[in-house]
mmCIF file of C-alpha atoms and ligand atoms in Angstrom:
data_model
loop_
_atom_site.group_PDB
_atom_site.id
_atom_site.type_symbol
_atom_site.label_atom_id
_atom_site.label_comp_id
_atom_site.label_asym_id
_atom_site.label_seq_id
_atom_site.Cartn_x
_atom_site.Cartn_y
_atom_site.Cartn_z
ATOM 1 C CA UNK O 6 40.402 20.445 10.073
ATOM 2 C CA UNK O 7 38.989 17.584 8.033
ATOM 3 C CA UNK O 8 41.239 15.155 6.148
ATOM 4 C CA UNK O 9 40.080 16.808 2.934
ATOM 5 C CA UNK O 10 41.032 20.302 4.129
ATOM 6 C CA UNK O 11 44.423 19.067 5.264
ATOM 7 C CA UNK O 12 44.986 17.350 1.947
ATOM 8 C CA UNK O 13 44.067 20.492 -0.022
ATOM 9 C CA UNK O 14 46.519 22.565 2.003
ATOM 10 C CA UNK O 15 49.356 20.087 1.463
ATOM 11 C CA UNK O 16 48.518 19.374 -2.182
ATOM 12 C CA UNK O 17 48.167 22.977 -3.294
ATOM 13 C CA UNK O 18 51.761 23.531 -4.408
ATOM 14 C CA UNK O 19 52.869 19.903 -4.697
ATOM 15 C CA UNK O 20 54.512 18.999 -8.018
ATOM 16 C CA UNK O 21 52.547 15.752 -8.243
ATOM 17 C CA UNK O 22 48.965 15.806 -9.572
ATOM 18 C CA UNK O 23 46.311 15.447 -6.865
ATOM 19 C CA UNK O 24 42.602 14.911 -7.571
ATOM 20 C CA UNK O 25 39.886 14.403 -4.956
ATOM 21 C CA UNK O 26 36.405 13.069 -5.762
ATOM 22 C CA UNK O 27 33.299 12.200 -3.809
ATOM 23 C CA UNK O 28 32.703 8.524 -2.976
ATOM 24 C CA UNK O 29 30.157 7.818 -5.738
ATOM 25 C CA UNK O 30 31.491 4.966 -7.864
ATOM 26 C CA UNK O 31 28.635 4.690 -10.378
ATOM 27 C CA UNK O 32 27.843 7.219 -13.091
ATOM 28 C CA UNK O 33 27.549 10.195 -12.966
ATOM 29 C CA UNK O 34 30.182 9.848 -10.189
ATOM 30 C CA UNK O 35 32.875 9.932 -9.116
ATOM 31 C CA UNK O 36 32.589 13.729 -9.096
ATOM 32 C CA UNK O 37 35.744 15.831 -8.919
ATOM 33 C CA UNK O 38 35.741 18.162 -5.904
ATOM 34 C CA UNK O 39 39.327 19.373 -5.969
ATOM 35 C CA UNK O 40 42.389 19.279 -8.202
ATOM 36 C CA UNK O 41 45.724 20.967 -7.595
ATOM 37 C CA UNK O 42 47.648 23.058 -10.100
ATOM 38 C CA UNK O 43 49.986 20.173 -11.007
ATOM 39 C CA UNK O 44 46.972 18.050 -11.973
ATOM 40 C CA UNK O 45 45.735 20.853 -14.253
ATOM 41 C CA UNK O 46 49.162 20.955 -15.922
ATOM 42 C CA UNK O 47 49.247 17.150 -16.262
ATOM 43 C CA UNK O 48 45.940 17.007 -18.118
ATOM 44 C CA UNK O 49 46.380 20.323 -19.931
ATOM 45 C CA UNK O 50 43.288 22.001 -18.514
ATOM 46 C CA UNK O 51 42.399 24.835 -16.208
ATOM 47 C CA UNK O 52 41.957 23.293 -12.715
ATOM 48 C CA UNK O 53 38.693 25.200 -12.127
ATOM 49 C CA UNK O 54 37.145 23.715 -15.281
ATOM 50 C CA UNK O 55 37.532 20.177 -13.895
ATOM 51 C CA UNK O 56 35.374 20.592 -10.799
ATOM 52 C CA UNK O 57 32.145 18.633 -11.212
ATOM 53 C CA UNK O 58 33.486 16.353 -13.977
ATOM 54 C CA UNK O 59 34.171 12.620 -13.592
ATOM 55 C CA UNK O 60 37.810 11.515 -13.968
ATOM 56 C CA UNK O 61 36.601 9.493 -16.974
ATOM 57 C CA UNK O 62 37.141 12.642 -19.058
ATOM 58 C CA UNK O 63 40.786 11.512 -19.355
ATOM 59 C CA UNK O 64 39.882 8.232 -21.048
ATOM 60 C CA UNK O 65 40.230 7.529 -24.757
ATOM 61 C CA UNK O 66 40.620 4.875 -27.424
ATOM 62 C CA UNK O 67 43.628 3.163 -25.889
ATOM 63 C CA UNK O 68 42.541 3.275 -22.263
ATOM 64 C CA UNK O 69 42.292 -0.382 -21.308
ATOM 65 C CA UNK O 70 38.995 -1.632 -19.931
ATOM 66 C CA UNK O 71 40.715 -4.344 -17.870
ATOM 67 C CA UNK O 72 42.664 -1.678 -15.976
ATOM 68 C CA UNK O 73 39.511 0.338 -15.329
ATOM 69 C CA UNK O 74 37.791 -2.798 -14.060
ATOM 70 C CA UNK O 75 40.515 -3.396 -11.483
ATOM 71 C CA UNK O 76 40.362 0.297 -10.534
ATOM 72 C CA UNK O 77 36.596 -0.035 -10.013
ATOM 73 C CA UNK O 78 37.030 -3.262 -8.005
ATOM 74 C CA UNK O 79 39.500 -1.542 -5.669
ATOM 75 C CA UNK O 80 37.148 1.416 -5.149
ATOM 76 C CA UNK O 81 34.219 -0.924 -4.453
ATOM 77 C CA UNK O 82 36.314 -2.871 -1.925
ATOM 78 C CA UNK O 83 37.479 0.395 -0.318
ATOM 79 C CA UNK O 84 41.158 -0.356 -0.925
ATOM 80 C CA UNK O 85 44.033 1.372 -2.662
ATOM 81 C CA UNK O 86 44.519 1.193 -6.420
ATOM 82 C CA UNK O 87 48.062 1.491 -7.702
ATOM 83 C CA UNK O 88 48.387 1.066 -11.438
ATOM 84 C CA UNK O 89 49.071 2.542 -14.838
ATOM 85 C CA UNK O 90 46.443 3.929 -17.205
ATOM 86 C CA UNK O 91 46.511 5.490 -20.639
ATOM 87 C CA UNK O 92 45.092 8.992 -20.214
ATOM 88 C CA UNK O 93 44.484 11.772 -22.748
ATOM 89 C CA UNK O 94 45.102 15.511 -22.458
ATOM 90 C CA UNK O 95 42.788 18.257 -23.662
ATOM 91 C CA UNK O 96 44.794 18.509 -26.911
ATOM 92 C CA UNK O 97 44.284 14.778 -27.571
ATOM 93 C CA UNK O 98 47.837 13.677 -26.732
ATOM 94 C CA UNK O 99 48.129 10.404 -24.882
ATOM 95 C CA UNK O 100 50.246 9.796 -21.826
ATOM 96 C CA UNK O 101 50.953 6.973 -19.410
ATOM 97 C CA UNK O 102 49.712 7.866 -15.931
ATOM 98 C CA UNK O 103 50.844 6.244 -12.721
ATOM 99 C CA UNK O 104 47.856 6.326 -10.407
ATOM 100 C CA UNK O 105 47.904 5.929 -6.637
ATOM 101 C CA UNK O 106 44.288 6.222 -5.496
ATOM 102 C CA UNK O 107 43.081 5.764 -1.933
ATOM 103 C CA UNK O 108 39.779 5.988 -0.097
ATOM 104 C CA UNK O 109 39.447 8.668 2.605
ATOM 105 C CA UNK O 110 37.296 7.500 5.505
ATOM 106 C CA UNK O 111 35.317 9.367 8.126
ATOM 107 C CA UNK O 112 35.890 8.595 11.811
ATOM 108 C CA UNK O 113 33.136 5.978 11.678
ATOM 109 C CA UNK O 114 34.835 4.178 8.782
ATOM 110 C CA UNK O 115 32.634 5.280 5.880
ATOM 111 C CA UNK O 116 34.420 6.091 2.616
ATOM 112 C CA UNK O 117 33.772 9.809 2.071
ATOM 113 C CA UNK O 118 36.166 10.629 -0.741
ATOM 114 C CA UNK O 119 38.776 9.191 -3.050
ATOM 115 C CA UNK O 120 42.119 10.897 -3.529
ATOM 116 C CA UNK O 121 44.393 10.050 -6.402
ATOM 117 C CA UNK O 122 48.033 11.036 -6.835
ATOM 118 C CA UNK O 123 48.869 11.019 -10.529
ATOM 119 C CA UNK O 124 52.022 11.550 -12.530
ATOM 120 C CA UNK O 125 53.240 10.904 -16.029
ATOM 121 C CA UNK O 126 55.646 8.025 -16.519
ATOM 122 C CA UNK O 127 57.649 6.797 -19.501
ATOM 123 C CA UNK O 128 58.923 3.371 -20.387
ATOM 124 C CA UNK O 129 62.390 2.598 -19.112
ATOM 125 C CA UNK O 130 64.892 1.752 -21.788
ATOM 126 C CA UNK O 131 66.953 -1.425 -21.537
ATOM 127 C CA UNK O 132 65.592 -2.759 -18.279
ATOM 128 C CA UNK O 133 63.855 -6.086 -17.811
ATOM 129 C CA UNK O 134 60.139 -5.625 -17.185
ATOM 130 C CA UNK O 135 59.845 -7.573 -13.933
ATOM 131 C CA UNK O 136 56.752 -5.668 -12.824
ATOM 132 C CA UNK O 137 54.861 -2.613 -14.028
ATOM 133 C CA UNK O 138 56.801 -0.646 -11.394
ATOM 134 C CA UNK O 139 60.097 -1.585 -13.004
ATOM 135 C CA UNK O 140 58.834 -0.868 -16.486
ATOM 136 C CA UNK O 141 58.120 2.844 -15.971
ATOM 137 C CA UNK O 142 59.895 5.817 -14.508
ATOM 138 C CA UNK O 143 58.477 9.264 -13.666
ATOM 139 C CA UNK O 144 58.887 11.799 -16.457
ATOM 140 C CA UNK O 145 59.965 14.407 -13.942
ATOM 141 C CA UNK O 146 61.276 13.946 -10.444
ATOM 142 C CA UNK O 147 60.094 16.261 -7.671
ATOM 143 C CA UNK O 148 62.455 17.938 -5.254
ATOM 144 C CA UNK O 149 64.178 15.832 -2.632
ATOM 145 C CA UNK O 150 61.934 16.932 0.194
ATOM 146 C CA UNK O 151 58.809 15.931 -1.671
ATOM 147 C CA UNK O 152 60.373 12.632 -2.718
ATOM 148 C CA UNK O 153 60.984 11.933 0.980
ATOM 149 C CA UNK O 154 57.402 12.739 1.933
ATOM 150 C CA UNK O 155 56.023 10.542 -0.845
ATOM 151 C CA UNK O 156 58.238 7.736 0.343
ATOM 152 C CA UNK O 157 57.021 8.153 3.917
ATOM 153 C CA UNK O 158 53.461 7.905 2.680
ATOM 154 C CA UNK O 159 54.438 4.913 0.536
ATOM 155 C CA UNK O 160 52.962 6.744 -2.441
ATOM 156 C CA UNK O 161 53.468 5.158 -5.837
ATOM 157 C CA UNK O 162 54.826 2.013 -4.245
ATOM 158 C CA UNK O 163 53.324 -1.393 -3.909
ATOM 159 C CA UNK O 164 52.565 -2.470 -0.373
HETATM 160 C C1 FMN J 29 40.212 10.028 -7.532
HETATM 161 C C2 FMN J 29 40.015 9.283 -8.842
HETATM 162 C C3 FMN J 29 40.919 9.503 -9.899
HETATM 163 C C4 FMN J 29 40.756 8.835 -11.113
HETATM 164 N N1 FMN J 29 41.648 9.064 -12.130
HETATM 165 C C5 FMN J 29 41.467 8.432 -13.328
HETATM 166 C C6 FMN J 29 42.362 8.665 -14.404
HETATM 167 O O1 FMN J 29 43.336 9.409 -14.311
HETATM 168 N N2 FMN J 29 42.120 8.031 -15.581
HETATM 169 C C7 FMN J 29 41.057 7.167 -15.736
HETATM 170 O O2 FMN J 29 40.882 6.618 -16.822
HETATM 171 N N3 FMN J 29 40.225 6.909 -14.715
HETATM 172 C C8 FMN J 29 40.392 7.516 -13.530
HETATM 173 N N4 FMN J 29 39.529 7.252 -12.495
HETATM 174 C C9 FMN J 29 38.532 6.171 -12.649
HETATM 175 C C10 FMN J 29 37.212 6.562 -13.306
HETATM 176 O O3 FMN J 29 36.669 7.717 -12.714
HETATM 177 C C11 FMN J 29 36.171 5.415 -13.123
HETATM 178 O O4 FMN J 29 35.991 5.225 -11.758
HETATM 179 C C12 FMN J 29 36.628 4.128 -13.808
HETATM 180 O O5 FMN J 29 36.519 4.316 -15.211
HETATM 181 C C13 FMN J 29 35.785 2.911 -13.382
HETATM 182 O O6 FMN J 29 34.440 3.177 -13.551
HETATM 183 P P1 FMN J 29 33.607 2.541 -14.770
HETATM 184 O O7 FMN J 29 33.644 1.048 -14.570
HETATM 185 O O8 FMN J 29 32.211 3.121 -14.621
HETATM 186 O O9 FMN J 29 34.293 2.974 -16.047
HETATM 187 C C14 FMN J 29 39.672 7.916 -11.282
HETATM 188 C C15 FMN J 29 38.785 7.705 -10.212
HETATM 189 C C16 FMN J 29 38.966 8.364 -8.994
HETATM 190 C C17 FMN J 29 37.999 8.094 -7.864
#
């Protein structure tokens, strides 16, 4: 079983959005190879309709270029990107997305895919904004078991 196959099996019913692309950073890439059902719900589209698109389809007027530049830099360096982007749904509504994107490497170390775990977050009320992590909270919390797994994987956390 390849890492991608394993990921698909685990991601299928996960409540957090999962999107896998190829490793092409420049246009027309990255090309979406897989999304789970939760990702379809997050972006308000049928999962099957997203295969072959670039994740740029979620961008809009208020998506910040500086954030995309640091995303691109992380991909180019083959390291994780953890950050917050303004994404848009099919119906044009805007949402704040927490993105945890990682390269998937073959046994010989080549980056073969990128996988991103995405969820909607909202601004916390009445808390000091020490870091972006403290400023946002997930709009919905998964079940306890999933929360534990995400913690084990250090998903959505700074390292
Ligand atoms: C797996 C994956 C998920 C991504 N998810 C998003 C996303 O939710 N929103 C977004 O604006 N960009 C997302 N991107 C980033 C864009 O596809 C693109 O790489 C980014 O805009 C930088 O490229 P550019 O400098 O050509 O714009 C994602 C990229 C990858 C590889």
